[in-house]
Amino acid sequence: MILAQAVFKIRNRKIYVTELLSWGVLNESKDIISGEDYENILSSYIGPHVAKEFSKLVDGEEEQIHFNATINKKSGEIMLLSVFGYQVISEDGVEVFGIISDDKEANNQLMMALKELSDIKYALDQSVILAITNRQGKIIHANNRFSEISGYSNEELIGNTHQLINSGYHSRDFFKKMWQTIGRGGVWNGEIRNRAKDGSFYWVDTTIVPVKNEKGKPVQYIAMRHDITDKKENQEKIRMMAFYDHLTGLKNRRKFDENLIKKIEYAEKNAEKFGIMFVDLDGFKYVNDTLGHIIGDELLIAVARRLEEIVGKNGVVARLSGDEFAILIDFITAPRDMQHYAESIITNFKEPFAIEGYQLSTTASIGISTYPEAGSDAPTMMKHADLAMYRVKGLSKNDYRFFDREMRISNQRAFQIKNDLRIGLDNNQFYLVYQPKVAPDKEIVTSYEALIRWEHPKFRRVSPGEFIPLAEELGMINEIGDWVLENVCRQLRSWKTKGYDLLPVSINLSSSQFLQADFVDKFWAVLHTYQVEPAWIQIEITESLFIDNEKYVQQILKIMKENGIKIALDDFGTGYSSLAYLQKLDLDILKIDRSLISGISNLSTKRKIATTIVQLGKSMGMEVVAEGIETKEELDILRSHGIDEIQGYYYSKPLAITEMSEVLKTGKPGK
Ligand code: C2E
Ligand code: MG
Ligand code: MG
């Protein structure tokens, strides 16, 4: 039996036979039919009822139709036809596609296939990019959307294969599989990246439905696509986010790890050497804190670009976190080759970074580990580069160092300290000492500072300078801070009960402690518990607290002050003091850092700076305290400039409770 089948399109009420597969149905040359009024053609060749059904599509009453019809052939034979039509709305108006065939099965399959599309309506609405090809893949119909998205005119598309828009993205295998599926008569669905005429790429979700002949062999393919470029771009972004650092565009830690693991496998197989470097910026926090995150971010981007430039094609640069970068150098002949890269970085960084009008100088601390010397697996190599970097940080900074065995030991200390903080807190290994502050003219103690101490079972005395930053890193500083406040208050209560005349004691607050949402409540609750008067307590904060939180901090400070707590700004002069803050903040006490004091007796510029700060602070109505006075000369200089209080070994080291009790009794520093 000859299959009777016709595929046609109706546009502007005219019928176009796009391909006449077999002329059994209409029994006429397609050229005679094409361009004629569809109603006439369909009525006269098949029957008025068929024309009427198609009118529903043309008039937009229906979106698709599917029905059976009979036709009386000249031979007297009655033929049962399956009719399928659907409507596509484009800017030019309604286009209607029709398939009429006597192969009910084939038509059903087509229907089913279309139904399989999750949303037929969606697939058939105006967003559909439609193409019909012949068996050889030549395009015999393309709708406007196809022209629009591809940039090719209808004329350019017709007669061409999809090779025209092939982007080269997919493998041959990909298309081979597609052809296998549709060649067998199956429906294929997949996502394809195509290239438009202007060279740009677009993604389409594609469903190809074969139209089959009587033997079930596909003779045409209907490809329905819709634009998923946005979705793909988003996916790409997500992919980028998973493996790339959004700020600098460098690879992230995950991607770096992945590269490193592959590199190790390769190097092992080929007996090659390579190296990695951890590059940590020195004083980056300082830039962030003083100039803000935007400038900080710009600096990180600039650093990323320079590192990429230095490494070039010889390796990979990644940003691991904050101001920490990692570099993998693909191939070295000996560990010393890494030295070349490290030195290039250090030299290169001597040139300041020009960012938004600032000339920012930053240096880098670099730790290096080489394969196979520093480890034969990724975590070990990473750990060792990190260790070497930390060693540089702990020493001179602005330098590089290779991992060596001895490093492991010192890092074990930081590791163990972090580990032991909790046990230390639970087992009462912490205690407080108190360092008097002295009014130098009368040489009497006017206040004192509470300083935490830790008696570690193994390391003996661990200085707060060492463990406070580690506690901050661990997020344990709040607990430690709570412990300090509570113990100071308990001590005050105890002294008070014993009849001592109390002097104000200052307590150091870490920024994160101060920024806890319930800080103020907790603070007053403790004072209340021990019946401590606000006048007995001062708090010491540092400038880093104001960065990014200025308004909030100001508010909290206001509450504290209104309730009678004096506020001291600690460590003033440690590199990035801003007079702007001083003016804005209504602070009571200014503590000049030891680094600004030591040497004032010998260095006249230093003396000038220190004494100017004293005067400035006083002119702003603050009490000014000098920290770390060790010599009579230092004392005399500051005294002559009207310093209010002196804190330093010259008068007194931090004291244990019994000694401090004595000081409270006599009012004398004991010197
Ligand atoms: P800071 O608040 O600036 O404390 C002053 C530091 O200078 C203390 O060191 C003190 O012992 C030391 N010092 C005082 N006079 C002299 C001197 O004449 N010469 C020398 N060389 N040093 C002197 P310490 O106790 O080791 O504390 C270091 C830092 O640890 C403190 O600096 C403070 O930032 C932090 N810290 C100490 N206790 C606490 C605490 O309870 N909580 C918090 N958050 N931080 C604390
Ligand atoms: Mg302090
Ligand atoms: Mg200080």
XYZ file of C-alpha atoms and ligand atoms in Angstrom:
719
model
C 0.000 0.000 0.000
C 1.245 3.398 -0.862
C 1.233 5.716 2.037
C -0.783 8.775 1.490
C 0.564 11.668 3.368
C 0.756 15.401 3.009
C 2.481 17.996 5.079
C 1.474 21.564 4.589
C 1.414 24.976 6.060
C -1.310 27.598 6.001
C -0.357 31.199 6.104
C -2.465 34.211 5.224
C -5.179 31.752 4.385
C -3.023 30.215 1.689
C -1.831 26.698 1.709
C 1.795 25.782 1.053
C 2.728 22.232 0.631
C 6.119 22.065 2.170
C 6.791 18.551 1.150
C 4.622 16.126 -0.526
C 5.598 12.796 0.701
C 3.247 10.815 -1.255
C 0.565 12.213 -3.304
C -1.999 9.704 -2.367
C -4.057 12.155 -0.406
C -4.349 15.222 -2.476
C -3.448 13.551 -5.686
C -2.169 16.652 -7.263
C 1.140 18.264 -7.985
C 2.238 20.371 -5.065
C 2.981 23.308 -7.317
C -0.628 23.546 -8.328
C -1.836 23.505 -4.781
C 0.767 25.761 -3.196
C -0.333 29.346 -2.755
C -3.999 28.583 -3.183
C -6.730 29.327 -0.689
C -6.563 26.591 1.926
C -10.299 26.246 2.321
C -10.747 25.598 -1.357
C -7.978 23.107 -1.561
C -8.860 21.204 1.575
C -12.583 21.213 0.745
C -12.210 20.104 -2.783
C -9.455 17.578 -2.326
C -10.469 16.054 0.960
C -13.713 17.420 2.198
C -15.402 20.550 3.608
C -15.291 19.201 7.173
C -11.513 19.025 7.051
C -11.327 22.603 5.812
C -13.669 23.613 8.606
C -11.528 22.005 11.277
C -8.449 23.787 9.957
C -10.357 27.065 10.005
C -10.566 26.676 13.764
C -6.785 26.791 13.873
C -6.559 29.625 11.372
C -9.070 31.658 13.322
C -7.321 30.928 16.553
C -10.205 29.053 18.137
C -8.124 25.965 18.649
C -4.441 25.431 19.121
C -4.347 21.952 17.815
C -6.678 19.503 16.197
C -6.575 15.815 15.688
C -9.334 13.845 14.074
C -10.079 11.126 11.606
C -11.635 11.678 8.230
C -12.553 9.570 5.256
C -12.044 10.280 1.629
C -13.665 8.641 -1.335
C -11.056 7.926 -3.903
C -11.814 7.903 -7.579
C -11.287 4.208 -7.568
C -14.251 3.960 -5.257
C -12.019 3.003 -2.424
C -12.678 4.666 0.903
C -9.593 5.819 2.668
C -9.378 6.531 6.379
C -7.197 9.504 7.130
C -5.731 10.777 10.265
C -5.543 14.533 10.381
C -3.328 16.489 12.690
C -2.898 20.219 12.835
C -1.481 22.818 15.107
C -1.195 26.504 15.210
C 1.853 28.654 15.758
C 1.454 32.324 16.462
C 4.247 34.482 15.139
C 4.448 38.223 14.624
C 3.219 37.743 11.108
C 0.070 36.197 12.397
C -1.105 32.678 12.667
C 0.608 29.842 10.901
C -1.008 26.493 10.794
C 0.708 23.217 10.160
C -1.069 20.173 8.997
C -0.283 16.567 8.475
C -2.757 14.359 6.750
C -1.965 10.759 6.411
C -3.566 7.407 6.165
C -1.149 5.991 8.620
C -3.008 6.442 11.803
C -0.226 4.867 13.737
C 2.366 7.336 12.510
C 0.144 10.242 13.292
C -0.661 8.926 16.704
C 2.988 8.572 17.388
C 3.522 12.120 16.401
C 0.771 13.234 18.689
C 2.098 11.166 21.519
C 5.535 12.525 20.984
C 4.268 16.038 21.187
C 2.270 15.221 24.274
C 5.417 13.919 25.778
C 6.785 17.386 25.748
C 6.175 18.563 29.224
C 4.068 21.430 28.061
C 2.706 21.185 24.590
C 1.246 24.598 24.761
C 4.574 26.065 25.626
C 6.361 24.147 22.949
C 3.899 25.338 20.403
C 3.545 28.924 21.391
C 5.325 31.772 19.762
C 8.607 30.988 21.413
C 8.984 27.811 19.492
C 11.759 27.783 16.957
C 10.571 25.515 14.289
C 12.309 23.726 11.490
C 11.306 20.864 9.310
C 13.966 18.966 7.479
C 13.850 16.248 4.937
C 15.398 12.882 5.443
C 18.799 14.169 4.445
C 18.556 16.889 7.025
C 17.979 19.708 4.570
C 15.815 22.436 6.006
C 12.551 22.651 4.121
C 10.749 24.905 6.524
C 11.897 27.430 9.087
C 9.717 29.807 11.045
C 10.456 33.423 11.860
C 11.758 32.676 15.296
C 14.353 30.472 13.722
C 15.442 33.308 11.459
C 15.459 35.717 14.351
C 17.564 33.684 16.687
C 19.972 32.409 14.074
C 20.271 35.662 12.205
C 19.810 33.868 8.900
C 16.973 34.799 6.611
C 14.409 32.226 5.658
C 16.002 31.982 2.229
C 19.391 31.315 3.714
C 18.022 28.593 5.944
C 15.916 26.747 3.432
C 17.903 24.214 1.521
C 20.727 24.240 4.038
C 21.401 21.686 6.716
C 21.798 22.502 10.380
C 25.509 22.411 9.767
C 25.015 26.106 9.042
C 24.417 26.818 12.712
C 26.714 24.194 14.166
C 28.781 25.807 16.898
C 31.383 23.075 17.069
C 30.570 22.736 20.752
C 29.164 19.234 20.683
C 31.093 16.155 19.797
C 30.480 14.213 16.631
C 29.266 11.475 18.858
C 26.567 13.736 20.230
C 25.048 14.244 16.776
C 25.641 10.663 15.816
C 23.536 9.541 18.745
C 20.871 12.068 17.846
C 20.706 10.783 14.276
C 20.620 7.222 15.477
C 17.595 7.977 17.612
C 15.599 9.922 15.075
C 16.766 7.707 12.220
C 15.130 4.827 14.027
C 11.971 6.856 14.308
C 12.402 7.833 17.923
C 11.902 11.247 19.386
C 15.095 12.988 20.418
C 15.359 15.673 23.010
C 18.445 17.520 24.067
C 20.148 20.830 24.583
C 22.164 22.180 21.709
C 24.470 25.104 21.434
C 24.214 26.799 18.062
C 26.060 29.598 16.406
C 24.140 32.533 14.988
C 25.165 34.268 11.804
C 26.929 37.021 13.762
C 29.076 34.435 15.515
C 27.278 34.625 18.843
C 26.106 31.466 20.507
C 22.693 30.495 21.692
C 21.318 27.449 23.406
C 18.161 25.681 22.414
C 16.239 22.910 24.014
C 15.425 20.752 21.043
C 12.845 18.102 20.372
C 12.991 16.344 17.066
C 9.995 14.326 15.988
C 10.346 12.120 12.945
C 7.522 11.833 10.462
C 7.470 8.301 9.138
C 6.474 6.592 5.939
C 4.489 3.401 5.630
C 7.467 1.287 6.522
C 7.941 3.287 9.642
C 10.969 4.963 8.146
C 11.376 8.631 8.916
C 11.099 10.822 5.894
C 10.973 14.182 7.573
C 11.928 15.611 10.869
C 10.147 18.313 12.763
C 12.491 20.118 15.092
C 10.955 22.238 17.774
C 13.313 24.274 19.832
C 13.153 26.919 22.407
C 15.702 29.382 23.537
C 17.371 28.418 26.795
C 20.372 30.700 26.479
C 19.500 32.488 29.713
C 19.123 29.250 31.584
C 22.437 28.035 30.219
C 24.157 31.249 31.098
C 22.845 30.946 34.617
C 24.042 27.384 34.792
C 27.406 28.555 33.609
C 27.423 31.216 36.298
C 26.579 28.613 38.893
C 29.339 26.426 37.567
C 31.702 29.370 37.698
C 30.660 30.082 41.233
C 31.363 26.530 42.218
C 34.891 26.625 40.900
C 35.859 30.228 40.517
C 36.271 33.089 42.866
C 33.626 35.632 42.029
C 35.716 38.624 42.998
C 38.929 38.005 41.125
C 37.779 35.418 38.605
C 40.619 33.195 39.740
C 40.061 29.553 40.467
C 38.850 28.871 43.968
C 40.130 26.455 46.546
C 38.032 23.589 45.286
C 39.277 23.984 41.746
C 42.824 24.423 42.964
C 42.587 21.217 44.968
C 41.257 19.447 41.930
C 44.139 20.709 39.798
C 46.629 19.754 42.434
C 45.305 16.228 42.743
C 45.495 15.765 38.979
C 48.941 17.294 38.919
C 50.205 14.895 41.555
C 48.873 11.915 39.620
C 50.543 13.154 36.490
C 53.827 14.031 38.166
C 53.940 10.654 39.817
C 53.450 8.833 36.544
C 55.977 10.923 34.713
C 58.447 11.348 37.535
C 58.159 15.122 37.287
C 58.595 17.830 39.852
C 56.385 20.775 40.518
C 55.638 23.184 43.323
C 52.915 25.144 45.021
C 53.002 28.444 46.865
C 50.762 30.042 49.396
C 50.815 33.800 49.060
C 49.323 35.800 51.884
C 49.196 39.566 51.779
C 50.775 41.345 54.709
C 48.647 43.996 56.324
C 45.685 43.460 54.069
C 43.341 43.683 56.999
C 44.790 47.089 57.596
C 43.787 48.255 54.116
C 40.332 46.795 54.570
C 39.931 48.324 57.985
C 41.119 51.784 57.119
C 39.962 52.250 53.548
C 36.980 49.937 53.501
C 36.035 46.771 51.713
C 35.585 48.308 48.299
C 39.183 49.420 48.112
C 40.202 46.153 49.744
C 38.402 44.234 47.016
C 40.028 46.332 44.318
C 43.389 45.572 45.807
C 42.680 41.852 45.780
C 41.700 42.052 42.126
C 44.868 43.961 41.280
C 46.968 41.446 43.197
C 45.247 38.605 41.343
C 46.101 40.173 37.990
C 49.741 40.649 38.953
C 50.087 37.105 40.178
C 48.587 35.834 36.941
C 51.018 37.950 35.017
C 53.982 36.593 36.938
C 52.910 32.989 36.623
C 51.751 33.298 33.025
C 51.326 29.998 31.291
C 53.597 28.201 33.708
C 50.930 27.472 36.231
C 47.670 28.274 37.902
C 46.718 31.030 40.329
C 43.841 30.592 42.741
C 42.338 32.587 45.573
C 41.884 30.384 48.579
C 40.211 32.848 50.903
C 40.378 36.487 51.950
C 43.854 37.658 51.154
C 45.294 34.210 50.624
C 46.295 33.068 47.167
C 47.759 29.808 45.952
C 49.900 29.156 42.944
C 50.741 25.903 41.279
C 53.812 25.921 39.090
C 53.455 23.143 36.580
C 56.972 22.090 36.060
C 60.251 22.625 37.850
C 63.579 20.890 37.600
C 64.506 21.441 41.223
C 62.870 23.055 44.255
C 65.037 26.100 43.725
C 63.080 26.964 40.603
C 60.254 27.997 42.881
C 62.542 30.611 44.334
C 62.463 32.454 41.050
C 58.692 32.841 41.210
C 58.665 33.812 44.871
C 61.316 36.451 44.273
C 59.441 37.795 41.268
C 56.378 38.274 43.418
C 58.261 40.033 46.167
C 60.024 42.320 43.699
C 56.863 42.995 41.767
C 54.985 43.979 44.925
C 57.521 46.723 45.633
C 55.630 48.713 43.036
C 52.573 50.131 44.800
C 49.089 49.296 43.589
C 47.264 52.320 42.242
C 43.691 52.013 43.412
C 41.129 54.781 43.310
C 43.700 57.454 43.794
C 45.568 55.621 46.522
C 49.041 54.240 46.095
C 48.703 51.105 48.146
C 51.737 49.188 49.176
C 51.355 45.641 50.223
C 53.861 42.890 50.627
C 53.416 39.164 50.540
C 54.411 36.298 52.777
C 55.007 33.204 50.716
C 55.206 29.567 51.736
C 56.409 26.976 49.249
C 56.103 23.252 49.066
C 57.496 21.180 46.262
C 56.615 17.777 44.955
C 57.712 15.254 45.994
C 59.837 16.800 48.776
C 57.027 18.383 50.792
C 54.494 15.617 50.471
C 53.012 13.187 48.031
C 49.345 14.029 48.432
C 47.395 17.231 48.025
C 46.366 17.853 51.644
C 49.929 17.386 52.862
C 51.381 19.686 50.239
C 48.780 22.319 51.009
C 49.307 22.046 54.734
C 53.032 22.364 54.346
C 52.883 25.390 52.063
C 50.548 26.960 54.588
C 52.932 26.193 57.406
C 55.869 27.672 55.560
C 53.799 30.774 54.864
C 52.873 31.106 58.522
C 56.501 30.843 59.410
C 57.244 33.845 57.196
C 54.347 35.730 58.768
C 55.729 35.040 62.207
C 59.155 36.301 61.217
C 59.860 39.182 58.924
C 56.884 38.951 56.553
C 57.537 40.108 52.962
C 59.600 37.016 52.332
C 59.327 33.405 51.236
C 60.217 30.127 52.752
C 60.261 26.489 51.766
C 58.586 23.966 53.948
C 60.945 22.087 56.157
C 60.490 19.598 58.863
C 61.187 21.825 61.810
C 58.187 23.934 60.909
C 55.820 21.211 61.779
C 56.727 21.600 65.409
C 55.908 25.288 65.735
C 52.626 24.887 64.008
C 51.769 22.102 66.323
C 51.912 24.730 69.013
C 49.232 26.945 67.413
C 47.205 23.861 66.719
C 47.496 22.654 70.253
C 46.757 26.064 71.703
C 43.575 26.250 69.703
C 42.680 22.774 70.784
C 43.338 23.481 74.424
C 41.480 26.775 74.774
C 38.234 25.095 75.708
C 39.859 22.752 78.213
C 41.738 25.723 79.604
C 38.527 27.616 80.154
C 36.800 24.621 81.714
C 39.753 23.769 83.937
C 40.407 27.249 85.278
C 43.754 27.627 83.630
C 43.046 31.289 82.999
C 43.515 34.027 85.517
C 43.741 37.776 85.609
C 46.547 40.157 86.413
C 46.205 43.881 86.936
C 48.543 46.584 85.763
C 48.371 49.929 87.550
C 48.117 53.197 85.683
C 49.817 56.060 87.404
C 49.260 59.821 87.391
C 52.864 60.901 86.890
C 52.758 64.237 88.673
C 51.604 62.848 92.011
C 52.865 59.342 91.340
C 49.673 57.773 92.589
C 47.731 54.951 91.018
C 44.575 56.277 89.426
C 43.298 53.216 87.612
C 44.475 49.831 86.338
C 43.967 47.394 83.528
C 42.836 43.797 83.761
C 44.945 41.501 81.578
C 44.261 37.863 81.018
C 46.835 35.157 81.561
C 46.868 31.482 80.687
C 48.894 28.899 82.466
C 49.021 26.160 79.881
C 49.919 22.740 81.286
C 52.555 22.197 78.618
C 53.606 25.597 77.335
C 53.450 27.261 80.740
C 52.585 30.891 80.313
C 50.977 31.629 76.954
C 50.668 35.355 76.293
C 47.320 36.836 75.322
C 49.107 38.300 72.309
C 49.372 34.707 71.115
C 46.123 33.110 72.162
C 43.629 35.989 71.815
C 44.013 36.076 68.013
C 43.662 32.293 67.924
C 40.550 32.490 70.085
C 39.179 35.150 67.735
C 39.880 32.878 64.801
C 38.065 30.033 66.535
C 35.116 32.182 67.582
C 35.910 31.476 71.223
C 36.743 35.032 72.123
C 33.222 35.779 73.280
C 33.350 33.097 75.911
C 36.750 34.241 77.016
C 35.515 37.826 77.114
C 32.537 36.811 79.216
C 34.866 35.006 81.547
C 37.057 38.104 81.942
C 34.144 40.435 82.638
C 32.644 38.074 85.146
C 35.926 37.532 86.960
C 36.789 41.202 87.081
C 33.353 41.947 88.524
C 33.665 39.154 91.053
C 37.048 40.523 92.094
C 35.660 44.041 92.428
C 32.832 42.763 94.597
C 35.289 40.875 96.726
C 37.532 43.918 97.188
C 34.556 46.104 97.920
C 33.220 43.690 100.484
C 36.616 43.656 102.141
C 36.474 47.420 102.393
C 38.948 48.485 99.735
C 38.601 51.834 98.060
C 38.153 50.927 94.452
C 39.736 52.525 91.432
C 38.408 52.155 87.905
C 39.613 49.003 86.192
C 39.737 48.808 82.447
C 38.743 45.716 80.536
C 39.817 44.897 76.992
C 37.000 44.048 74.610
C 37.518 42.277 71.327
C 35.518 43.619 68.435
C 33.484 40.478 67.934
C 32.606 40.476 71.602
C 31.381 44.032 71.427
C 29.371 43.328 68.288
C 27.346 40.488 69.801
C 23.686 41.383 69.673
C 23.198 40.757 73.380
C 26.435 42.335 74.498
C 24.867 45.270 76.360
C 22.338 43.073 78.138
C 24.945 40.589 79.174
C 27.241 43.337 80.310
C 24.686 44.941 82.605
C 23.503 41.586 83.861
C 27.006 40.761 85.081
C 27.467 44.170 86.702
C 24.147 43.713 88.375
C 24.946 40.220 89.637
C 28.067 41.433 91.390
C 26.620 44.804 92.283
C 29.378 46.577 90.462
C 29.015 50.294 89.939
C 29.578 51.522 86.385
C 32.155 54.006 87.649
C 34.427 51.129 88.667
C 34.698 49.886 85.109
C 36.161 51.237 81.920
C 36.237 49.463 78.620
C 39.072 49.436 76.128
C 38.259 49.069 72.490
C 40.343 49.386 69.348
C 39.717 51.301 66.168
C 39.090 48.189 64.115
C 35.724 48.047 65.829
C 34.472 51.111 63.988
C 35.182 49.888 60.526
C 31.911 48.942 58.875
C 30.020 49.264 62.126
C 30.471 52.901 62.901
C 26.827 53.806 63.446
C 26.032 50.731 65.469
C 29.113 51.040 67.622
C 28.436 54.698 68.228
C 24.975 53.852 69.482
C 26.176 51.166 71.853
C 28.931 53.397 73.140
C 26.402 56.117 73.769
C 24.309 53.747 75.886
C 27.371 52.649 77.813
C 28.467 56.215 78.429
C 25.033 57.363 79.476
C 25.172 54.629 82.055
C 28.447 55.854 83.399
C 30.988 53.597 81.698
C 34.115 55.307 80.428
C 35.459 54.289 77.057
C 39.124 54.113 76.174
C 40.557 53.794 72.709
C 43.387 51.283 73.028
C 46.537 50.902 70.968
C 46.225 54.273 69.309
C 49.010 54.779 66.818
C 49.395 51.191 65.698
C 49.727 52.082 62.081
C 46.338 53.222 61.007
C 44.960 55.582 63.546
C 42.498 57.959 62.152
C 42.010 61.343 63.666
C 38.680 61.450 61.919
C 37.354 58.838 64.298
C 38.668 60.653 67.270
C 36.750 63.712 66.282
C 33.542 61.860 65.611
C 33.541 59.605 68.614
C 32.943 60.910 72.003
C 35.625 58.901 73.759
C 36.922 59.480 77.255
C 40.409 58.060 77.159
C 43.086 57.758 74.517
C 45.747 55.111 75.053
C 48.861 55.681 73.014
C 50.393 52.403 71.941
C 53.760 51.312 73.183
C 55.120 51.236 69.645
C 54.730 55.016 69.502
C 56.412 55.501 72.844
C 59.465 53.301 72.744
C 62.364 55.223 71.353
C 60.998 58.707 71.976
C 63.977 59.591 74.084
C 66.303 59.013 71.143
C 64.244 59.791 68.087
C 63.097 63.345 67.763
C 60.472 62.710 65.064
C 58.982 59.968 67.148
C 58.945 62.269 70.110
C 57.158 64.903 68.060
C 54.502 62.453 66.955
C 53.908 61.136 70.447
C 53.750 64.537 72.073
C 51.507 65.901 69.323
C 49.089 63.051 69.930
C 49.113 63.826 73.634
C 48.241 67.437 72.922
C 45.658 66.543 70.342
C 43.924 64.087 72.633
C 43.860 66.581 75.431
C 42.554 69.325 73.188
C 39.678 67.017 72.305
C 38.895 66.669 75.942
C 40.232 63.172 76.410
C 42.413 61.806 79.123
C 45.583 60.585 77.492
C 47.377 57.464 78.676
C 50.774 56.308 77.518
C 51.354 52.564 77.407
C 54.625 50.736 77.799
C 56.723 53.347 79.586
C 59.873 51.584 80.624
C 62.359 54.352 81.285
C 62.644 57.550 83.223
C 63.484 59.446 80.017
C 60.273 58.354 78.359
C 58.350 59.289 81.440
C 59.903 62.736 81.672
C 59.144 63.611 78.077
C 55.514 62.645 78.416
C 55.121 64.205 81.794
C 56.399 67.497 80.449
C 53.670 67.354 77.830
C 50.966 66.882 80.371
C 50.210 63.156 79.990
C 47.441 62.126 82.357
C 48.329 58.529 83.056
C 51.292 56.267 82.579
C 51.036 52.511 82.210
C 54.298 50.660 81.949
C 56.979 48.578 83.522
C 58.660 51.734 84.738
C 56.040 51.989 87.444
C 54.693 48.497 87.540
C 54.361 45.243 85.701
C 50.966 43.558 85.684
C 50.307 42.316 89.205
C 48.704 39.298 90.784
C 45.619 39.839 92.927
C 47.444 39.988 96.253
C 49.909 42.554 94.934
C 47.126 44.585 93.399
C 45.266 44.490 96.692
C 48.323 46.077 98.262
C 48.388 48.791 95.602
C 44.732 49.577 96.224
C 45.480 49.918 99.897
C 48.422 52.297 99.509
C 47.512 54.007 96.240
C 51.184 53.734 95.337
C 52.541 51.811 92.374
C 55.016 50.134 94.628
C 57.991 51.705 92.978
P 46.898 45.947 75.564
O 45.469 46.042 75.946
O 47.475 47.091 74.793
O 47.670 45.714 76.895
C 48.900 46.255 77.176
C 49.969 45.257 76.991
O 51.229 45.885 77.118
C 49.941 44.138 78.014
O 50.445 42.966 77.409
C 50.956 44.615 79.020
O 51.483 43.583 79.811
C 51.986 45.219 78.117
N 52.835 46.217 78.780
C 52.475 47.124 79.722
N 53.511 47.871 80.072
C 54.567 47.483 79.342
C 55.942 47.906 79.257
O 56.405 48.823 79.905
N 56.741 47.240 78.386
C 56.265 46.200 77.631
N 57.121 45.601 76.813
N 54.979 45.794 77.671
C 54.140 46.427 78.524
P 49.655 41.616 77.517
O 49.101 41.470 78.874
O 50.563 40.572 77.002
O 48.450 41.819 76.541
C 48.635 41.920 75.208
C 47.354 42.257 74.535
O 46.434 41.181 74.674
C 46.641 43.432 75.160
O 47.180 44.634 74.734
C 45.247 43.193 74.718
O 45.079 43.649 73.392
C 45.136 41.693 74.711
N 44.461 41.288 75.943
C 44.968 41.114 77.191
N 43.994 40.758 78.039
C 42.831 40.725 77.338
C 41.474 40.442 77.666
O 41.102 40.186 78.790
N 40.555 40.486 76.648
C 40.923 40.814 75.389
N 39.990 40.857 74.455
N 42.193 41.109 75.069
C 43.143 41.061 76.026
Mg 44.370 47.289 76.675
Mg 47.255 48.734 74.245
